[in-house]
PDB file of C-alpha atoms in Angstrom:
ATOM      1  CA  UNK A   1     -71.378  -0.606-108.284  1.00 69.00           C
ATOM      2  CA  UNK A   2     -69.395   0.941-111.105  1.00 78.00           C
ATOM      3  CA  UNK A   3     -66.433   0.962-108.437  1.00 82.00           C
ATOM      4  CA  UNK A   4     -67.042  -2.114-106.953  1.00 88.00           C
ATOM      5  CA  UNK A   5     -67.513  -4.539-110.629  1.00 89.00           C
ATOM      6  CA  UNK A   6     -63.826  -3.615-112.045  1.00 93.00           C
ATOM      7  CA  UNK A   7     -62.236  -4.049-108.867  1.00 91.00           C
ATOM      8  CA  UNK A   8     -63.918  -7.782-108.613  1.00 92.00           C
ATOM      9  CA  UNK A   9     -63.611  -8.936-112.323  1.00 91.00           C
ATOM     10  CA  UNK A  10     -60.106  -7.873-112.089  1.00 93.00           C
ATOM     11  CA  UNK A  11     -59.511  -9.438-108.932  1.00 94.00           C
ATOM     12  CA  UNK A  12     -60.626 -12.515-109.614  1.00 92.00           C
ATOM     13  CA  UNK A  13     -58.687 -12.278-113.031  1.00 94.00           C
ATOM     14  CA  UNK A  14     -55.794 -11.849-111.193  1.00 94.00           C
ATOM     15  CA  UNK A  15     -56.977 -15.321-109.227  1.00 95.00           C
ATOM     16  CA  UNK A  16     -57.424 -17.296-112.333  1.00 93.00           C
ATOM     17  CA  UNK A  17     -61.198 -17.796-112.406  1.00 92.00           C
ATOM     18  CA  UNK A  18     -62.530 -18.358-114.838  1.00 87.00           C
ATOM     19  CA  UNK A  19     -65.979 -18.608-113.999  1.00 86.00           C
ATOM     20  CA  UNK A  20     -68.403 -17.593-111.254  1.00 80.00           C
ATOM     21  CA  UNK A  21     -72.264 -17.128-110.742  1.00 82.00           C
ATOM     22  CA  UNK A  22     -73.873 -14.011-110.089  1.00 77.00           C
ATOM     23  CA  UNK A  23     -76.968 -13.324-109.066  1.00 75.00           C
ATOM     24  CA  UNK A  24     -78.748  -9.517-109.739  1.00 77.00           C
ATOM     25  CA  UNK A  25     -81.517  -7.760-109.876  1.00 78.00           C
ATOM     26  CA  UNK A  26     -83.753  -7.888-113.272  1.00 73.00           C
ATOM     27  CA  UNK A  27     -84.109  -4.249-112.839  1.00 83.00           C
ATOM     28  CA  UNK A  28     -82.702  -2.423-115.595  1.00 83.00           C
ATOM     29  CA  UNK A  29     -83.494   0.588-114.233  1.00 87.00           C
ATOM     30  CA  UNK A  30     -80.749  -0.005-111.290  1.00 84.00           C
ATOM     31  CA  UNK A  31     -78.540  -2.308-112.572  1.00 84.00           C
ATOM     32  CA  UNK A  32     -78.567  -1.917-116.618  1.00 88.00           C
ATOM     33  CA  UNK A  33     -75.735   0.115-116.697  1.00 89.00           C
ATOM     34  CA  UNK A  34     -73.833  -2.415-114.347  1.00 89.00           C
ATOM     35  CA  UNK A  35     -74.632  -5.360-116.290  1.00 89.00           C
ATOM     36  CA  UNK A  36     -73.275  -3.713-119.285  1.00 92.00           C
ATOM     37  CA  UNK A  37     -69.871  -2.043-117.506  1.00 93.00           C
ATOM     38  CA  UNK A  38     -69.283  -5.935-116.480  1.00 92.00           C
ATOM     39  CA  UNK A  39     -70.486  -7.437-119.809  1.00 92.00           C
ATOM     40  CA  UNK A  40     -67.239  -5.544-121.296  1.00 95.00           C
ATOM     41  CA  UNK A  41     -64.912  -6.093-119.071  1.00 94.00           C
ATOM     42  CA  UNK A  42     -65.476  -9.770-117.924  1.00 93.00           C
ATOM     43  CA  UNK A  43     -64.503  -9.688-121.658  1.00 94.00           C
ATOM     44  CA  UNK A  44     -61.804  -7.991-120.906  1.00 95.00           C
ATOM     45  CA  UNK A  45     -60.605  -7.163-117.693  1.00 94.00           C
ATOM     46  CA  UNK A  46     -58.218  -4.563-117.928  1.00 95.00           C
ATOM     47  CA  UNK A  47     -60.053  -2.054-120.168  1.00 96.00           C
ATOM     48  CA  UNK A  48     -60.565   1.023-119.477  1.00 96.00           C
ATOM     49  CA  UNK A  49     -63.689   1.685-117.413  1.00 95.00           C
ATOM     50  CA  UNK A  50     -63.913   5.444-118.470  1.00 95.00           C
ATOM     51  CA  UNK A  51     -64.108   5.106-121.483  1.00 96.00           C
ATOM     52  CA  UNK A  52     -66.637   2.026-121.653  1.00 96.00           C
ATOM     53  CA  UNK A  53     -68.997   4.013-119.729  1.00 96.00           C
ATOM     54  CA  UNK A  54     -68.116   6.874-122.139  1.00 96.00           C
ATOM     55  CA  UNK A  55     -68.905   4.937-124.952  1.00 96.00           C
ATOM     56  CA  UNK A  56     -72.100   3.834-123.320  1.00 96.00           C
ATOM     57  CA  UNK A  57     -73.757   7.207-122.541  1.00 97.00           C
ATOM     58  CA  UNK A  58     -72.345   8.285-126.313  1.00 97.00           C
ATOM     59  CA  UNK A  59     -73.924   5.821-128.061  1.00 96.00           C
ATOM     60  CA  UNK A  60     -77.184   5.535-125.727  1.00 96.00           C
ATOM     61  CA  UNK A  61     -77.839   9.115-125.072  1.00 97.00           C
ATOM     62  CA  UNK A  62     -76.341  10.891-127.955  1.00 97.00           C
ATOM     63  CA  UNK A  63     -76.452  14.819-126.884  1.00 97.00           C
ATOM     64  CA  UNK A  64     -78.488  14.374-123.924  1.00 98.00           C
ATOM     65  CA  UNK A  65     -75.483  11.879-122.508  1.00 98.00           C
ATOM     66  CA  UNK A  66     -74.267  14.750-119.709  1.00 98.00           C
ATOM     67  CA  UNK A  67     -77.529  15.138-117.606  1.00 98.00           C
ATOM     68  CA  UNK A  68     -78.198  10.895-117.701  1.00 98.00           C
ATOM     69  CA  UNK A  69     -74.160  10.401-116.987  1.00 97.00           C
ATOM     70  CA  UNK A  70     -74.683  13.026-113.917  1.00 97.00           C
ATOM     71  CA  UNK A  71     -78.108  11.073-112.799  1.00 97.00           C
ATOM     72  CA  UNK A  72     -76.251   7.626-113.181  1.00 95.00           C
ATOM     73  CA  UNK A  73     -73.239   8.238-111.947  1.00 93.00           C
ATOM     74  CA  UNK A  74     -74.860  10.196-108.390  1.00 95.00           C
ATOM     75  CA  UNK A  75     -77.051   6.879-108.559  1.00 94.00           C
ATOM     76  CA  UNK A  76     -74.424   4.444-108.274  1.00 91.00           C
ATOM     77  CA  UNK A  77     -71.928   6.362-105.293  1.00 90.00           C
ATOM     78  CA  UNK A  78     -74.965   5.473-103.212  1.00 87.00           C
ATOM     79  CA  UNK A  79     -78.834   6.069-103.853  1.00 89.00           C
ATOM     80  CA  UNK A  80     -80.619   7.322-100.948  1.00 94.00           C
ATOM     81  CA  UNK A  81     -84.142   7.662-102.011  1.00 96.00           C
ATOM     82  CA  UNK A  82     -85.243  10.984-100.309  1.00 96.00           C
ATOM     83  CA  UNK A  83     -87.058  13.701-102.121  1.00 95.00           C
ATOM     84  CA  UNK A  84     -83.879  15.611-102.795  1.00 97.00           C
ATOM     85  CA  UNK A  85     -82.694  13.209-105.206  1.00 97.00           C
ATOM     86  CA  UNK A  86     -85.736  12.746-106.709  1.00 98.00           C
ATOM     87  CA  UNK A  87     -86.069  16.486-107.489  1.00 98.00           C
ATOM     88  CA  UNK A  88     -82.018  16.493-109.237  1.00 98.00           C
ATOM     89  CA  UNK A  89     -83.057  13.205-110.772  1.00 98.00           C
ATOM     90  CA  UNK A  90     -86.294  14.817-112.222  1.00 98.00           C
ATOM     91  CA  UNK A  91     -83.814  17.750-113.497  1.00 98.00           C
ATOM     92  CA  UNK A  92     -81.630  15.420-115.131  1.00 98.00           C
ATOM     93  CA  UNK A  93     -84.659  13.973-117.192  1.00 98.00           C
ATOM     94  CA  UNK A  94     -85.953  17.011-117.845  1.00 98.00           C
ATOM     95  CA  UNK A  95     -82.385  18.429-119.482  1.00 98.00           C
ATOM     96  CA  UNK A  96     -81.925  15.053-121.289  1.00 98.00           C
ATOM     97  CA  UNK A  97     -84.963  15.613-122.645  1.00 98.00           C
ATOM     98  CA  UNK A  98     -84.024  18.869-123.901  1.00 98.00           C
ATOM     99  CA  UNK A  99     -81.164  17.703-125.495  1.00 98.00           C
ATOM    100  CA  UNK A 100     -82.557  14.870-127.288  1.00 98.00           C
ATOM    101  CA  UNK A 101     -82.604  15.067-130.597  1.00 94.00           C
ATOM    102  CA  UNK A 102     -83.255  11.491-131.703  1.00 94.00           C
ATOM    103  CA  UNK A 103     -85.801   9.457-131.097  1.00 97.00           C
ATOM    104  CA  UNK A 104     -84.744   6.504-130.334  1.00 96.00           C
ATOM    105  CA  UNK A 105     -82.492   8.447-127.475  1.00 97.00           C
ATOM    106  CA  UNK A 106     -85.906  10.348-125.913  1.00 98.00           C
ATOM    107  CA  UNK A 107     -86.991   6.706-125.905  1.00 97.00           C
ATOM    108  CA  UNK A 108     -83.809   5.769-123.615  1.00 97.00           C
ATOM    109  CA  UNK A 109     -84.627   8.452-121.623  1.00 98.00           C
ATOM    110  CA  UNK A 110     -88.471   7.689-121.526  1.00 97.00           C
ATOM    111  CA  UNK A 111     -87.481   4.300-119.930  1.00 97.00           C
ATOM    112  CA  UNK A 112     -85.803   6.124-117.168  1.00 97.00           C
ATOM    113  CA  UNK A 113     -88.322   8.549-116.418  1.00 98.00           C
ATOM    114  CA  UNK A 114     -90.319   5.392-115.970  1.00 97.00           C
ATOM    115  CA  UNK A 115     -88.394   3.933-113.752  1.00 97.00           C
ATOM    116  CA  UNK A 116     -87.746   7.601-112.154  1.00 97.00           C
ATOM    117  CA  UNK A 117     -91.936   7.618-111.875  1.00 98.00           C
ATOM    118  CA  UNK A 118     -91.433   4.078-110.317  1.00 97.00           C
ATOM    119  CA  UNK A 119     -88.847   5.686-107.594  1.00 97.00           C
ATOM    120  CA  UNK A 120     -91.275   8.338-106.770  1.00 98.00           C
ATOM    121  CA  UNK A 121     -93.687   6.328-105.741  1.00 98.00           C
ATOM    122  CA  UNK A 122     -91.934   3.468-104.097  1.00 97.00           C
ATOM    123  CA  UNK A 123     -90.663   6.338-101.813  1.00 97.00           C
ATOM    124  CA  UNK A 124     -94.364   7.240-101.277  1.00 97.00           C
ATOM    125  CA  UNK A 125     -95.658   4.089-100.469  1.00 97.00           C
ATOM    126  CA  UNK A 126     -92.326   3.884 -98.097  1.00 96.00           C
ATOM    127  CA  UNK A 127     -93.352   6.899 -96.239  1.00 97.00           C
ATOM    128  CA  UNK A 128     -97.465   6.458 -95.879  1.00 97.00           C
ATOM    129  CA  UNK A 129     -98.315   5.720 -92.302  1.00 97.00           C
ATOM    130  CA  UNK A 130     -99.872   1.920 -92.240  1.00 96.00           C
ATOM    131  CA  UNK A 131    -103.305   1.428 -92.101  1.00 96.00           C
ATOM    132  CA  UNK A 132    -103.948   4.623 -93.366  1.00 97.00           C
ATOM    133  CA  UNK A 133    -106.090   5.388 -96.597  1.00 97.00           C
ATOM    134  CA  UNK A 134    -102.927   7.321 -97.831  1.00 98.00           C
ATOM    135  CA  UNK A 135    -100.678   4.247 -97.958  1.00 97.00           C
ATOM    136  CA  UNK A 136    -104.121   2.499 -99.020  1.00 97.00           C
ATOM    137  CA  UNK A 137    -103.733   4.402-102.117  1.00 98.00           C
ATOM    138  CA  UNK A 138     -99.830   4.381-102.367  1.00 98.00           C
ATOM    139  CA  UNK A 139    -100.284   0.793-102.745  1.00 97.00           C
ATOM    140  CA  UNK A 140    -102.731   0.775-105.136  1.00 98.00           C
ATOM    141  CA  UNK A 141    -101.223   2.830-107.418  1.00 98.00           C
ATOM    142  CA  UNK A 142     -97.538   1.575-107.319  1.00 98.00           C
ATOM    143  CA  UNK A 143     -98.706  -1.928-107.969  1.00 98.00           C
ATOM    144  CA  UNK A 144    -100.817  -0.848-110.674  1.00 98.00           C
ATOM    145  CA  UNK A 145     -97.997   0.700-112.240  1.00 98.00           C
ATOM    146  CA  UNK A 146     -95.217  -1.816-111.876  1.00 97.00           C
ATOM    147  CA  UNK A 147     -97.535  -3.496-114.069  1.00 98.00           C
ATOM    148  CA  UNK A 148     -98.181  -1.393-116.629  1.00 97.00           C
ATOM    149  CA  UNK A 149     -94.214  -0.778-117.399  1.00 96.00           C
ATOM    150  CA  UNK A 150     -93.788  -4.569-116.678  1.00 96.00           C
ATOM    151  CA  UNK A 151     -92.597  -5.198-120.660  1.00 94.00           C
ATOM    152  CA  UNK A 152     -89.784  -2.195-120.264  1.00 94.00           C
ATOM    153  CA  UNK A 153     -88.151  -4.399-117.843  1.00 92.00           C
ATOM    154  CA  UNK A 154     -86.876  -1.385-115.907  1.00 94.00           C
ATOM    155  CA  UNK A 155     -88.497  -2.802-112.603  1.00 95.00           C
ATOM    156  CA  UNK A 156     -88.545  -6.412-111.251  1.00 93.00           C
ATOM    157  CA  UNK A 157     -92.315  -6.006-111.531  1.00 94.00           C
ATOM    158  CA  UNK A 158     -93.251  -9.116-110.550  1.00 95.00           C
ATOM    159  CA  UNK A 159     -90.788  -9.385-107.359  1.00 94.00           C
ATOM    160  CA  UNK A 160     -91.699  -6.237-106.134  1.00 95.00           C
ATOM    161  CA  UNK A 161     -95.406  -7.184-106.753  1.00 96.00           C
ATOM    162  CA  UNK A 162     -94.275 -10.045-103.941  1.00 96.00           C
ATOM    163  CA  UNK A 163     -92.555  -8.125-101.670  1.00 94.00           C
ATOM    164  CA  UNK A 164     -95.293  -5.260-101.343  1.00 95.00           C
ATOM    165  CA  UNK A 165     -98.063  -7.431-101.377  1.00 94.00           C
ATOM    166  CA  UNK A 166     -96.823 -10.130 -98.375  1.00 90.00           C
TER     167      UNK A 166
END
């Protein structure tokens, strides 16, 4: 998606609109950064994306911006949940972590690990054999914790709490 926004807002720019109407996610977790890249440049359209997301892990992450840039950036040329990329996403938490020094930016980075704790376990529940007491379980405790990170916003708790459920 960070390819795919600047090429439409600026095509469409190009076009004349001058209005549209999206529809997303209310996941931060997998579309924050997205939201924000096309805040700016629906704004304006020709900026530079570097350096908008640039700014963004700067001012977000502070010193531990290289590790959540790497994680984000890997994320968004095409996520394949597998438990490779949950083990080099887990490493990129981990090193942000390290390199925190501020609070407010190991808070950023808690909300990820959330939603990297949320991954994990969607990707369990995924790969538990139906009617089995091991996807019994997977169940149980994914829905239970959608809902306890439900006020970070970092999952569509409430939408996944449909789809898992029917």
């Amino acid at each position: 998606y960070l390819n795919v926004i600047p090429g439409k807002i600026r095509f469409w720019h190009s076009q004349h609109v001058d209005s549209f109407n999206g529809e997303s996610t209310a996941s931060i977790g997998s579309m924050g950064i997205g939201w924000y890249l096309a805040s700016k440049l629906l704004w304006k359209p020709d900026a530079d994306v570097k350096a908008i997301l640039d700014d963004f892990y700067s001012k977000s992450f502070g010193s531990a911006a290289p590790p959540i840039k790497r994680m984000l950036e890997r994320w968004a040329q095409g996520f394949v949940l597998s438990g490779h990329e949950l083990g080099l996403s887990y490493r990129d938490i981990s090193e942000a972590y390290a390199l925190a020094k501020d609070t407010s930016v190991k808070k950023r980075i808690d909300d990820y690990a959330m939603y990297l704790h949320y991954l994990r376990l969607w990707h369990e529940y995924k790969i538990a054999k139906p009617g089995t007491a091991e996807k019994k379980k997977s169940t149980r405790e994914l829905l239970s914790y959608i809902w306890r990170i439900y006020d970070s916003s970092m999952v569509q708790t409430f939408r996944m709490h449909q789809l898992i459920c029917n």
